[in-house]
């Protein structure tokens, strides 16, 4: 750069309008905010975009929203495992804070459910060549309503390669009949509140009494953050919110049993 060019550039910078500097600072700030990553790996900007999409007035197109999320370089796994559950949490907290109406929450949850269906249809199934395909039953006990969370778990299990059926709010008699017919290899029970632990224990007792050979029974859900010693209190085999943990536990047990 010549001395004249250098002086000219400095002169342009010195006489640059203040609104240009303000605009540049705003752009830098926005770009910085887009890179903010929460402790659980969720990018805050993308999460906020998803929440706005499920709350927007008018038509909701899950395929278009999926394309937008994929445009942010998100894998199907991250959309199902992280962003949809996180958006549901934001939705619930917004209702608690009285920022959105119950109708908004209901519509938003339905839209997340449709987005989950779209994501699941685009995901790849992971079948193990040397193992029999496991049959998993996901149970939402009576008096609980977190259907989206249970659907997320079911989608995770299908991606792992399990055959999955679901039981929503069924009386113990109906659940008993389902168990006799399906005879699942593993059962995942979801519990969100401490108040419903007794129902979970009754459900576990029904499963044990109905299927003498015994499927693996897992407990997951929000209650894991509230209560300790859940295995002892409910009689389940494993306590986790990771579907892969349950499948691995079941596969190891089955291999052990085959060697006996």
Tab-separated table of C-alpha atoms in Angstrom:
chain	number	residue	atom	x	y	z
A	1	UNK	CA	0.000	0.000	0.000
A	2	UNK	CA	1.426	3.466	-0.951
A	3	UNK	CA	1.671	6.281	1.577
A	4	UNK	CA	-1.095	8.122	-0.248
A	5	UNK	CA	-3.386	5.062	-0.095
A	6	UNK	CA	-2.593	4.545	3.574
A	7	UNK	CA	-3.413	8.162	4.401
A	8	UNK	CA	-6.585	7.946	2.309
A	9	UNK	CA	-7.724	4.806	4.146
A	10	UNK	CA	-7.050	6.380	7.518
A	11	UNK	CA	-8.946	9.440	6.418
A	12	UNK	CA	-11.931	7.324	5.397
A	13	UNK	CA	-11.886	5.546	8.744
A	14	UNK	CA	-11.596	8.832	10.636
A	15	UNK	CA	-14.522	10.364	8.802
A	16	UNK	CA	-16.665	7.190	8.739
A	17	UNK	CA	-20.237	7.920	9.987
A	18	UNK	CA	-21.041	6.734	13.502
A	19	UNK	CA	-24.024	4.671	12.306
A	20	UNK	CA	-21.635	2.515	10.256
A	21	UNK	CA	-19.659	1.633	13.368
A	22	UNK	CA	-22.882	0.930	15.252
A	23	UNK	CA	-24.111	-1.347	12.472
A	24	UNK	CA	-20.799	-3.215	12.384
A	25	UNK	CA	-20.935	-3.721	16.153
A	26	UNK	CA	-24.475	-5.059	15.871
A	27	UNK	CA	-23.456	-7.538	13.173
A	28	UNK	CA	-20.513	-8.742	15.256
A	29	UNK	CA	-22.772	-9.084	18.300
A	30	UNK	CA	-25.363	-11.112	16.344
A	31	UNK	CA	-22.710	-13.386	14.904
A	32	UNK	CA	-21.265	-13.908	18.375
A	33	UNK	CA	-24.716	-14.752	19.797
A	34	UNK	CA	-25.242	-17.315	17.051
A	35	UNK	CA	-22.199	-19.197	18.259
A	36	UNK	CA	-23.331	-19.441	21.905
A	37	UNK	CA	-23.512	-23.116	22.855
A	38	UNK	CA	-25.297	-24.281	26.009
A	39	UNK	CA	-23.766	-26.832	28.376
A	40	UNK	CA	-25.849	-29.614	26.782
A	41	UNK	CA	-24.544	-28.838	23.295
A	42	UNK	CA	-27.548	-26.856	22.044
A	43	UNK	CA	-26.792	-23.708	20.040
A	44	UNK	CA	-28.943	-20.979	21.570
A	45	UNK	CA	-29.646	-19.143	18.323
A	46	UNK	CA	-30.932	-22.285	16.596
A	47	UNK	CA	-33.059	-23.216	19.608
A	48	UNK	CA	-34.650	-19.761	19.662
A	49	UNK	CA	-35.363	-20.075	15.936
A	50	UNK	CA	-37.101	-23.425	16.511
A	51	UNK	CA	-39.202	-22.052	19.374
A	52	UNK	CA	-40.309	-19.104	17.227
A	53	UNK	CA	-41.240	-21.527	14.435
A	54	UNK	CA	-43.528	-23.624	16.640
A	55	UNK	CA	-45.219	-20.543	18.092
A	56	UNK	CA	-45.704	-18.577	14.878
A	57	UNK	CA	-49.268	-17.823	13.845
A	58	UNK	CA	-50.463	-19.544	10.698
A	59	UNK	CA	-49.444	-22.746	8.961
A	60	UNK	CA	-46.585	-24.907	10.221
A	61	UNK	CA	-44.636	-27.016	7.742
A	62	UNK	CA	-42.479	-29.611	9.564
A	63	UNK	CA	-40.600	-30.485	6.375
A	64	UNK	CA	-39.576	-26.853	5.851
A	65	UNK	CA	-38.513	-26.491	9.493
A	66	UNK	CA	-36.462	-29.680	9.159
A	67	UNK	CA	-34.697	-28.228	6.124
A	68	UNK	CA	-33.915	-25.066	8.095
A	69	UNK	CA	-32.527	-27.042	11.030
A	70	UNK	CA	-30.455	-29.212	8.719
A	71	UNK	CA	-29.201	-25.989	7.142
A	72	UNK	CA	-27.606	-25.215	10.504
A	73	UNK	CA	-25.567	-28.436	10.109
A	74	UNK	CA	-27.618	-30.369	12.658
A	75	UNK	CA	-27.761	-34.153	12.442
A	76	UNK	CA	-31.042	-36.040	12.757
A	77	UNK	CA	-29.805	-37.410	16.091
A	78	UNK	CA	-29.235	-33.921	17.508
A	79	UNK	CA	-32.611	-32.673	16.302
A	80	UNK	CA	-34.425	-35.579	17.977
A	81	UNK	CA	-32.281	-35.982	21.086
A	82	UNK	CA	-31.479	-32.350	21.886
A	83	UNK	CA	-33.434	-29.670	20.065
A	84	UNK	CA	-36.974	-31.065	20.185
A	85	UNK	CA	-36.847	-31.912	23.940
A	86	UNK	CA	-35.153	-28.579	24.694
A	87	UNK	CA	-37.784	-26.659	22.726
A	88	UNK	CA	-40.485	-28.503	24.701
A	89	UNK	CA	-38.806	-27.418	27.960
A	90	UNK	CA	-38.668	-23.799	26.780
A	91	UNK	CA	-42.325	-24.025	25.809
A	92	UNK	CA	-43.295	-25.337	29.238
A	93	UNK	CA	-41.242	-22.733	31.077
A	94	UNK	CA	-42.756	-19.957	28.976
A	95	UNK	CA	-46.199	-21.122	30.083
A	96	UNK	CA	-45.099	-21.195	33.730
A	97	UNK	CA	-43.758	-17.654	33.313
A	98	UNK	CA	-47.107	-16.659	31.740
A	99	UNK	CA	-45.412	-15.621	28.493
A	100	UNK	CA	-47.583	-17.895	26.341
A	101	UNK	CA	-51.106	-19.247	26.648
A	102	UNK	CA	-52.135	-22.852	27.216
A	103	UNK	CA	-53.434	-22.904	23.653
A	104	UNK	CA	-49.991	-21.837	22.413
A	105	UNK	CA	-48.366	-24.617	24.439
A	106	UNK	CA	-50.812	-27.196	23.088
A	107	UNK	CA	-50.279	-26.130	19.475
A	108	UNK	CA	-46.522	-25.891	19.983
A	109	UNK	CA	-46.376	-29.410	21.428
A	110	UNK	CA	-48.386	-30.770	18.492
A	111	UNK	CA	-46.011	-29.080	16.069
A	112	UNK	CA	-42.994	-30.550	17.845
A	113	UNK	CA	-44.693	-33.944	17.586
A	114	UNK	CA	-45.091	-33.507	13.818
A	115	UNK	CA	-41.472	-32.329	13.560
A	116	UNK	CA	-40.399	-35.442	15.446
A	117	UNK	CA	-42.292	-37.582	12.954
A	118	UNK	CA	-40.587	-35.819	10.064
A	119	UNK	CA	-37.153	-36.233	11.657
A	120	UNK	CA	-37.779	-39.915	12.379
A	121	UNK	CA	-38.765	-40.560	8.773
A	122	UNK	CA	-35.451	-39.118	7.596
A	123	UNK	CA	-33.253	-40.974	10.082
A	124	UNK	CA	-31.190	-44.067	9.406
A	125	UNK	CA	-31.855	-47.270	11.352
A	126	UNK	CA	-28.907	-48.955	13.023
A	127	UNK	CA	-29.395	-52.723	12.834
A	128	UNK	CA	-26.789	-54.980	14.400
A	129	UNK	CA	-26.022	-57.829	12.009
A	130	UNK	CA	-25.255	-60.371	14.723
A	131	UNK	CA	-28.168	-59.681	17.050
A	132	UNK	CA	-31.883	-60.393	16.915
A	133	UNK	CA	-33.952	-57.250	16.634
A	134	UNK	CA	-35.158	-56.270	20.097
A	135	UNK	CA	-38.794	-55.472	20.800
A	136	UNK	CA	-39.167	-52.467	23.104
A	137	UNK	CA	-42.350	-51.287	24.803
A	138	UNK	CA	-42.414	-47.655	25.951
A	139	UNK	CA	-44.922	-47.086	28.749
A	140	UNK	CA	-46.451	-43.825	29.915
A	141	UNK	CA	-48.293	-44.835	33.122
A	142	UNK	CA	-51.730	-43.583	34.048
A	143	UNK	CA	-52.211	-39.977	35.173
A	144	UNK	CA	-49.181	-38.706	33.221
A	145	UNK	CA	-49.289	-36.544	30.127
A	146	UNK	CA	-45.748	-36.011	28.779
A	147	UNK	CA	-46.516	-37.698	25.468
A	148	UNK	CA	-43.822	-35.851	23.515
A	149	UNK	CA	-41.022	-37.107	25.761
A	150	UNK	CA	-42.203	-40.695	25.383
A	151	UNK	CA	-42.377	-40.248	21.609
A	152	UNK	CA	-38.791	-38.958	21.584
A	153	UNK	CA	-37.640	-42.095	23.433
A	154	UNK	CA	-39.542	-44.285	20.975
A	155	UNK	CA	-37.858	-42.497	18.070
A	156	UNK	CA	-34.445	-43.019	19.665
A	157	UNK	CA	-35.101	-46.740	20.059
A	158	UNK	CA	-36.239	-47.088	16.447
A	159	UNK	CA	-33.046	-45.402	15.254
A	160	UNK	CA	-31.024	-47.899	17.275
A	161	UNK	CA	-32.878	-50.668	15.429
A	162	UNK	CA	-35.552	-51.782	17.904
A	163	UNK	CA	-39.100	-52.697	17.075
A	164	UNK	CA	-41.123	-50.284	19.216
A	165	UNK	CA	-44.688	-50.160	20.509
A	166	UNK	CA	-46.133	-47.653	22.947
A	167	UNK	CA	-48.587	-47.742	25.829
A	168	UNK	CA	-50.246	-44.459	26.784
A	169	UNK	CA	-52.246	-44.166	30.010
A	170	UNK	CA	-53.504	-47.762	29.880
A	171	UNK	CA	-55.183	-49.369	32.924
A	172	UNK	CA	-53.117	-52.180	34.391
A	173	UNK	CA	-55.550	-54.765	33.019
A	174	UNK	CA	-55.095	-53.494	29.461
A	175	UNK	CA	-51.334	-53.313	29.959
A	176	UNK	CA	-51.351	-56.904	31.208
A	177	UNK	CA	-53.137	-58.059	28.035
A	178	UNK	CA	-50.646	-56.133	25.886
A	179	UNK	CA	-47.705	-57.749	27.674
A	180	UNK	CA	-49.106	-61.242	27.140
A	181	UNK	CA	-49.531	-60.572	23.430
A	182	UNK	CA	-46.323	-58.668	22.642
A	183	UNK	CA	-43.848	-60.161	25.154
A	184	UNK	CA	-41.275	-57.369	24.767
A	185	UNK	CA	-37.556	-57.780	25.436
A	186	UNK	CA	-37.314	-54.466	27.223
A	187	UNK	CA	-39.757	-52.017	28.730
A	188	UNK	CA	-39.078	-48.338	29.333
A	189	UNK	CA	-41.325	-46.557	31.792
A	190	UNK	CA	-41.393	-42.766	31.796
A	191	UNK	CA	-42.129	-40.802	34.961
A	192	UNK	CA	-42.067	-37.028	35.238
A	193	UNK	CA	-43.240	-36.435	38.809
A	194	UNK	CA	-42.495	-37.772	42.258
A	195	UNK	CA	-46.232	-38.075	42.943
A	196	UNK	CA	-46.624	-40.848	40.370
A	197	UNK	CA	-43.832	-43.131	41.606
A	198	UNK	CA	-46.391	-45.370	43.302
A	199	UNK	CA	-48.078	-45.921	39.936
A	200	UNK	CA	-44.686	-46.801	38.458
A	201	UNK	CA	-44.091	-49.379	41.202
A	202	UNK	CA	-47.506	-50.941	40.541
A	203	UNK	CA	-46.719	-51.058	36.831
A	204	UNK	CA	-43.411	-52.824	37.510
A	205	UNK	CA	-45.163	-55.360	39.759
A	206	UNK	CA	-47.719	-56.054	37.008
A	207	UNK	CA	-44.942	-56.648	34.484
A	208	UNK	CA	-43.059	-58.997	36.817
A	209	UNK	CA	-46.186	-60.982	37.597
A	210	UNK	CA	-47.286	-61.237	33.966
A	211	UNK	CA	-43.970	-62.147	32.333
A	212	UNK	CA	-42.149	-64.693	34.467
A	213	UNK	CA	-39.097	-64.774	32.182
A	214	UNK	CA	-38.792	-61.054	32.751
A	215	UNK	CA	-37.972	-58.333	30.227
A	216	UNK	CA	-35.466	-55.638	31.166
A	217	UNK	CA	-37.382	-52.806	32.835
A	218	UNK	CA	-35.963	-49.282	32.712
A	219	UNK	CA	-37.136	-46.056	34.322
A	220	UNK	CA	-36.535	-42.620	32.809
A	221	UNK	CA	-38.018	-39.138	32.782
A	222	UNK	CA	-37.855	-35.957	34.811
A	223	UNK	CA	-38.173	-37.797	38.125
A	224	UNK	CA	-34.531	-38.886	37.803
A	225	UNK	CA	-33.490	-35.333	38.683
A	226	UNK	CA	-35.664	-35.304	41.805
A	227	UNK	CA	-35.282	-38.654	43.558
A	228	UNK	CA	-32.429	-40.998	44.465
A	229	UNK	CA	-32.497	-44.792	44.928
A	230	UNK	CA	-35.131	-45.185	42.229
A	231	UNK	CA	-34.144	-48.789	41.481
A	232	UNK	CA	-34.871	-49.790	45.058
A	233	UNK	CA	-38.042	-47.732	45.255
A	234	UNK	CA	-39.595	-49.006	42.035
A	235	UNK	CA	-38.020	-52.410	41.354
A	236	UNK	CA	-36.694	-51.572	37.870
A	237	UNK	CA	-33.463	-53.005	36.461
A	238	UNK	CA	-31.889	-49.792	35.263
A	239	UNK	CA	-32.455	-46.061	35.733
A	240	UNK	CA	-31.424	-43.865	32.804
A	241	UNK	CA	-32.593	-41.286	30.281
A	242	UNK	CA	-30.393	-42.745	27.543
A	243	UNK	CA	-32.117	-45.277	25.281
A	244	UNK	CA	-28.759	-46.684	24.209
A	245	UNK	CA	-27.968	-47.595	27.819
A	246	UNK	CA	-31.121	-49.689	28.041
A	247	UNK	CA	-30.482	-51.493	24.754
A	248	UNK	CA	-26.872	-52.214	25.735
A	249	UNK	CA	-27.980	-53.506	29.145
A	250	UNK	CA	-30.575	-55.771	27.524
A	251	UNK	CA	-28.149	-57.090	24.892
A	252	UNK	CA	-25.526	-57.927	27.526
A	253	UNK	CA	-28.070	-59.735	29.662
A	254	UNK	CA	-29.379	-61.720	26.706
A	255	UNK	CA	-25.877	-62.817	25.723
A	256	UNK	CA	-25.204	-63.880	29.302
A	257	UNK	CA	-28.418	-65.900	29.411
A	258	UNK	CA	-27.583	-67.612	26.110
A	259	UNK	CA	-24.265	-68.793	27.541
A	260	UNK	CA	-25.941	-70.392	30.556
